[in-house]
Amino acid sequence: MDKELFVEQAVVDSILSYAQILHPRESILLLKGKVDKHKLVINDTQLPPFATHGRTFSAFPLSSLPIDFSVMGVAHSHPSGALRPSATDLNKFYGRIMVITAYPYQSERNLAVFNRQGSPLKYKII
Ligand SMILES: [Zn+2]
């Protein structure tokens, strides 16, 4: 992705606190925002419809998603503490970016953003 990436502080806080609440299950949140030629801004989160929370996976049926062009990607947690996408994560990549937060979900150091190839993306918190 060649755009500058911005994530609002409130979004970071939501992802971290929701992961803490659901631990040791995985949490999953849709990332909403806006995109233009130069930048991608994530400014809201939303619970996916019909999400299921497992100890080792989080899933939701993609067919249940409304057609919503403000959904930029998905955030989920890794109770194992691994701050990198699994092969399954990359297979199920949805949208433009993937956010992973790893246990203990304390700060943005426990959070990373990845592209479809699984490479970490630089982002700024605003
Ligand atoms: Zn994962």
PDB file of C-alpha atoms and ligand atoms in Angstrom:
ATOM      1  CA  MET A   1       0.000   0.000   0.000  1.00  0.00           C
ATOM      2  CA  ASP A   2       1.507   3.342  -1.036  1.00  0.00           C
ATOM      3  CA  LYS A   3      -0.803   5.535   1.049  1.00  0.00           C
ATOM      4  CA  GLU A   4      -0.022   7.100   4.390  1.00  0.00           C
ATOM      5  CA  LEU A   5      -1.866   5.249   7.128  1.00  0.00           C
ATOM      6  CA  PHE A   6      -3.457   6.958  10.136  1.00  0.00           C
ATOM      7  CA  VAL A   7      -5.292   5.321  13.022  1.00  0.00           C
ATOM      8  CA  GLU A   8      -7.258   7.363  15.539  1.00  0.00           C
ATOM      9  CA  GLN A   9      -6.263   6.932  19.185  1.00  0.00           C
ATOM     10  CA  ALA A  10      -9.839   5.952  20.076  1.00  0.00           C
ATOM     11  CA  VAL A  11      -9.639   3.064  17.596  1.00  0.00           C
ATOM     12  CA  VAL A  12      -6.384   1.813  19.132  1.00  0.00           C
ATOM     13  CA  ASP A  13      -7.975   2.013  22.580  1.00  0.00           C
ATOM     14  CA  SER A  14     -11.088   0.107  21.431  1.00  0.00           C
ATOM     15  CA  ILE A  15      -9.062  -2.685  19.862  1.00  0.00           C
ATOM     16  CA  LEU A  16      -6.885  -3.080  22.974  1.00  0.00           C
ATOM     17  CA  SER A  17      -9.711  -2.958  25.503  1.00  0.00           C
ATOM     18  CA  TYR A  18     -11.993  -5.286  23.536  1.00  0.00           C
ATOM     19  CA  ALA A  19      -9.135  -7.809  23.276  1.00  0.00           C
ATOM     20  CA  GLN A  20      -8.611  -7.570  27.053  1.00  0.00           C
ATOM     21  CA  ILE A  21     -12.304  -8.192  27.716  1.00  0.00           C
ATOM     22  CA  LEU A  22     -12.501 -11.283  25.505  1.00  0.00           C
ATOM     23  CA  HIS A  23      -9.147 -12.810  26.486  1.00  0.00           C
ATOM     24  CA  PRO A  24      -8.360 -15.759  26.330  1.00  0.00           C
ATOM     25  CA  ARG A  25     -10.765 -15.854  23.420  1.00  0.00           C
ATOM     26  CA  GLU A  26      -9.935 -13.974  20.240  1.00  0.00           C
ATOM     27  CA  SER A  27     -11.632 -10.682  19.585  1.00  0.00           C
ATOM     28  CA  ILE A  28     -12.517  -9.410  16.152  1.00  0.00           C
ATOM     29  CA  LEU A  29     -13.594  -5.944  15.047  1.00  0.00           C
ATOM     30  CA  LEU A  30     -14.254  -4.372  11.687  1.00  0.00           C
ATOM     31  CA  LEU A  31     -12.155  -1.286  10.951  1.00  0.00           C
ATOM     32  CA  LYS A  32     -13.973   1.609   9.393  1.00  0.00           C
ATOM     33  CA  GLY A  33     -12.561   4.722   7.873  1.00  0.00           C
ATOM     34  CA  LYS A  34     -11.980   6.695   4.746  1.00  0.00           C
ATOM     35  CA  VAL A  35      -9.518   6.558   1.951  1.00  0.00           C
ATOM     36  CA  ASP A  36      -8.355   8.979  -0.697  1.00  0.00           C
ATOM     37  CA  LYS A  37      -5.480   9.116  -3.133  1.00  0.00           C
ATOM     38  CA  HIS A  38      -2.869   9.858  -0.489  1.00  0.00           C
ATOM     39  CA  LYS A  39      -4.054   8.480   2.804  1.00  0.00           C
ATOM     40  CA  LEU A  40      -6.092   5.896   4.629  1.00  0.00           C
ATOM     41  CA  VAL A  41      -7.642   6.944   7.945  1.00  0.00           C
ATOM     42  CA  ILE A  42      -9.153   4.433  10.373  1.00  0.00           C
ATOM     43  CA  ASN A  43     -11.598   6.283  12.606  1.00  0.00           C
ATOM     44  CA  ASP A  44     -14.144   3.742  13.860  1.00  0.00           C
ATOM     45  CA  THR A  45     -14.668   0.117  14.795  1.00  0.00           C
ATOM     46  CA  GLN A  46     -17.721  -2.069  14.554  1.00  0.00           C
ATOM     47  CA  LEU A  47     -18.616  -5.526  15.804  1.00  0.00           C
ATOM     48  CA  PRO A  48     -18.996  -7.840  12.838  1.00  0.00           C
ATOM     49  CA  PRO A  49     -22.421  -9.456  12.547  1.00  0.00           C
ATOM     50  CA  PHE A  50     -22.577 -13.062  13.757  1.00  0.00           C
ATOM     51  CA  ALA A  51     -18.996 -13.112  15.014  1.00  0.00           C
ATOM     52  CA  THR A  52     -17.889 -16.240  16.789  1.00  0.00           C
ATOM     53  CA  HIS A  53     -15.087 -16.222  19.311  1.00  0.00           C
ATOM     54  CA  GLY A  54     -12.866 -19.233  19.675  1.00  0.00           C
ATOM     55  CA  ARG A  55      -9.698 -19.843  21.589  1.00  0.00           C
ATOM     56  CA  THR A  56      -7.744 -20.245  18.404  1.00  0.00           C
ATOM     57  CA  PHE A  57      -9.797 -18.508  15.766  1.00  0.00           C
ATOM     58  CA  SER A  58     -12.214 -15.724  15.156  1.00  0.00           C
ATOM     59  CA  ALA A  59     -14.491 -15.932  12.216  1.00  0.00           C
ATOM     60  CA  PHE A  60     -17.526 -14.345  10.770  1.00  0.00           C
ATOM     61  CA  PRO A  61     -19.348 -15.201   7.576  1.00  0.00           C
ATOM     62  CA  LEU A  62     -18.250 -12.676   4.960  1.00  0.00           C
ATOM     63  CA  SER A  63     -21.583 -13.094   3.201  1.00  0.00           C
ATOM     64  CA  SER A  64     -23.259 -11.574   6.259  1.00  0.00           C
ATOM     65  CA  LEU A  65     -21.463  -8.268   5.828  1.00  0.00           C
ATOM     66  CA  PRO A  66     -23.465  -5.368   4.562  1.00  0.00           C
ATOM     67  CA  ILE A  67     -22.052  -3.783   1.434  1.00  0.00           C
ATOM     68  CA  ASP A  68     -20.190  -1.042   3.200  1.00  0.00           C
ATOM     69  CA  PHE A  69     -17.317   0.688   1.499  1.00  0.00           C
ATOM     70  CA  SER A  70     -16.226   2.278   4.755  1.00  0.00           C
ATOM     71  CA  VAL A  71     -14.956  -1.098   6.018  1.00  0.00           C
ATOM     72  CA  MET A  72     -11.179  -0.920   5.509  1.00  0.00           C
ATOM     73  CA  GLY A  73     -10.172  -4.148   7.151  1.00  0.00           C
ATOM     74  CA  VAL A  74     -10.386  -6.321  10.232  1.00  0.00           C
ATOM     75  CA  ALA A  75      -8.651  -6.238  13.609  1.00  0.00           C
ATOM     76  CA  HIS A  76      -8.287  -9.355  15.727  1.00  0.00           C
ATOM     77  CA  SER A  77      -6.388 -10.453  18.785  1.00  0.00           C
ATOM     78  CA  HIS A  78      -3.767 -13.130  19.341  1.00  0.00           C
ATOM     79  CA  PRO A  79      -4.108 -14.476  22.883  1.00  0.00           C
ATOM     80  CA  SER A  80      -0.899 -16.452  22.221  1.00  0.00           C
ATOM     81  CA  GLY A  81       1.058 -13.192  22.171  1.00  0.00           C
ATOM     82  CA  ALA A  82       2.324 -13.632  18.585  1.00  0.00           C
ATOM     83  CA  LEU A  83       2.376 -10.236  16.901  1.00  0.00           C
ATOM     84  CA  ARG A  84       2.285 -11.534  13.346  1.00  0.00           C
ATOM     85  CA  PRO A  85      -0.367 -12.932  11.012  1.00  0.00           C
ATOM     86  CA  SER A  86      -0.821 -16.687  10.683  1.00  0.00           C
ATOM     87  CA  ALA A  87      -1.179 -18.396   7.298  1.00  0.00           C
ATOM     88  CA  THR A  88      -4.918 -18.621   7.984  1.00  0.00           C
ATOM     89  CA  ASP A  89      -5.073 -14.905   8.696  1.00  0.00           C
ATOM     90  CA  LEU A  90      -3.512 -14.146   5.318  1.00  0.00           C
ATOM     91  CA  ASN A  91      -5.880 -16.559   3.561  1.00  0.00           C
ATOM     92  CA  LYS A  92      -8.852 -14.833   5.145  1.00  0.00           C
ATOM     93  CA  PHE A  93      -7.534 -11.298   4.588  1.00  0.00           C
ATOM     94  CA  TYR A  94     -10.433  -8.927   4.116  1.00  0.00           C
ATOM     95  CA  GLY A  95     -10.237  -5.318   3.018  1.00  0.00           C
ATOM     96  CA  ARG A  96      -7.100  -3.199   2.713  1.00  0.00           C
ATOM     97  CA  ILE A  97      -5.336  -3.715   6.036  1.00  0.00           C
ATOM     98  CA  MET A  98      -5.172  -6.210   8.889  1.00  0.00           C
ATOM     99  CA  VAL A  99      -4.596  -5.166  12.496  1.00  0.00           C
ATOM    100  CA  ILE A 100      -3.359  -7.696  15.022  1.00  0.00           C
ATOM    101  CA  THR A 101      -3.085  -7.060  18.727  1.00  0.00           C
ATOM    102  CA  ALA A 102      -1.141  -9.539  20.807  1.00  0.00           C
ATOM    103  CA  TYR A 103      -1.459 -10.402  24.490  1.00  0.00           C
ATOM    104  CA  PRO A 104      -1.147  -8.504  26.897  1.00  0.00           C
ATOM    105  CA  TYR A 105      -2.834  -5.772  24.770  1.00  0.00           C
ATOM    106  CA  GLN A 106      -1.399  -2.970  26.912  1.00  0.00           C
ATOM    107  CA  SER A 107      -0.393  -0.348  24.373  1.00  0.00           C
ATOM    108  CA  GLU A 108       0.278   0.227  20.701  1.00  0.00           C
ATOM    109  CA  ARG A 109       3.487  -1.782  21.161  1.00  0.00           C
ATOM    110  CA  ASN A 110       1.157  -4.793  21.308  1.00  0.00           C
ATOM    111  CA  LEU A 111      -0.506  -3.816  18.051  1.00  0.00           C
ATOM    112  CA  ALA A 112       0.623  -4.001  14.427  1.00  0.00           C
ATOM    113  CA  VAL A 113      -0.845  -3.341  11.008  1.00  0.00           C
ATOM    114  CA  PHE A 114      -0.185  -5.635   8.053  1.00  0.00           C
ATOM    115  CA  ASN A 115      -0.838  -5.647   4.334  1.00  0.00           C
ATOM    116  CA  ARG A 116      -2.207  -8.523   2.295  1.00  0.00           C
ATOM    117  CA  GLN A 117       1.277 -10.015   1.971  1.00  0.00           C
ATOM    118  CA  GLY A 118       1.702 -10.064   5.739  1.00  0.00           C
ATOM    119  CA  SER A 119       4.307  -7.286   5.799  1.00  0.00           C
ATOM    120  CA  PRO A 120       4.063  -4.751   8.618  1.00  0.00           C
ATOM    121  CA  LEU A 121       2.880  -1.265   7.634  1.00  0.00           C
ATOM    122  CA  LYS A 122       3.981   1.981   9.225  1.00  0.00           C
ATOM    123  CA  TYR A 123       1.140   3.988  10.687  1.00  0.00           C
ATOM    124  CA  LYS A 124       0.613   7.112  12.731  1.00  0.00           C
ATOM    125  CA  ILE A 125      -1.761   7.430  15.661  1.00  0.00           C
ATOM    126  CA  ILE A 126      -3.761  10.637  15.501  1.00  0.00           C
TER     127      ILE A 126
HETATM  128 ZN    ZN B   1      -4.757 -14.340  13.712  1.00  0.00          ZN
END
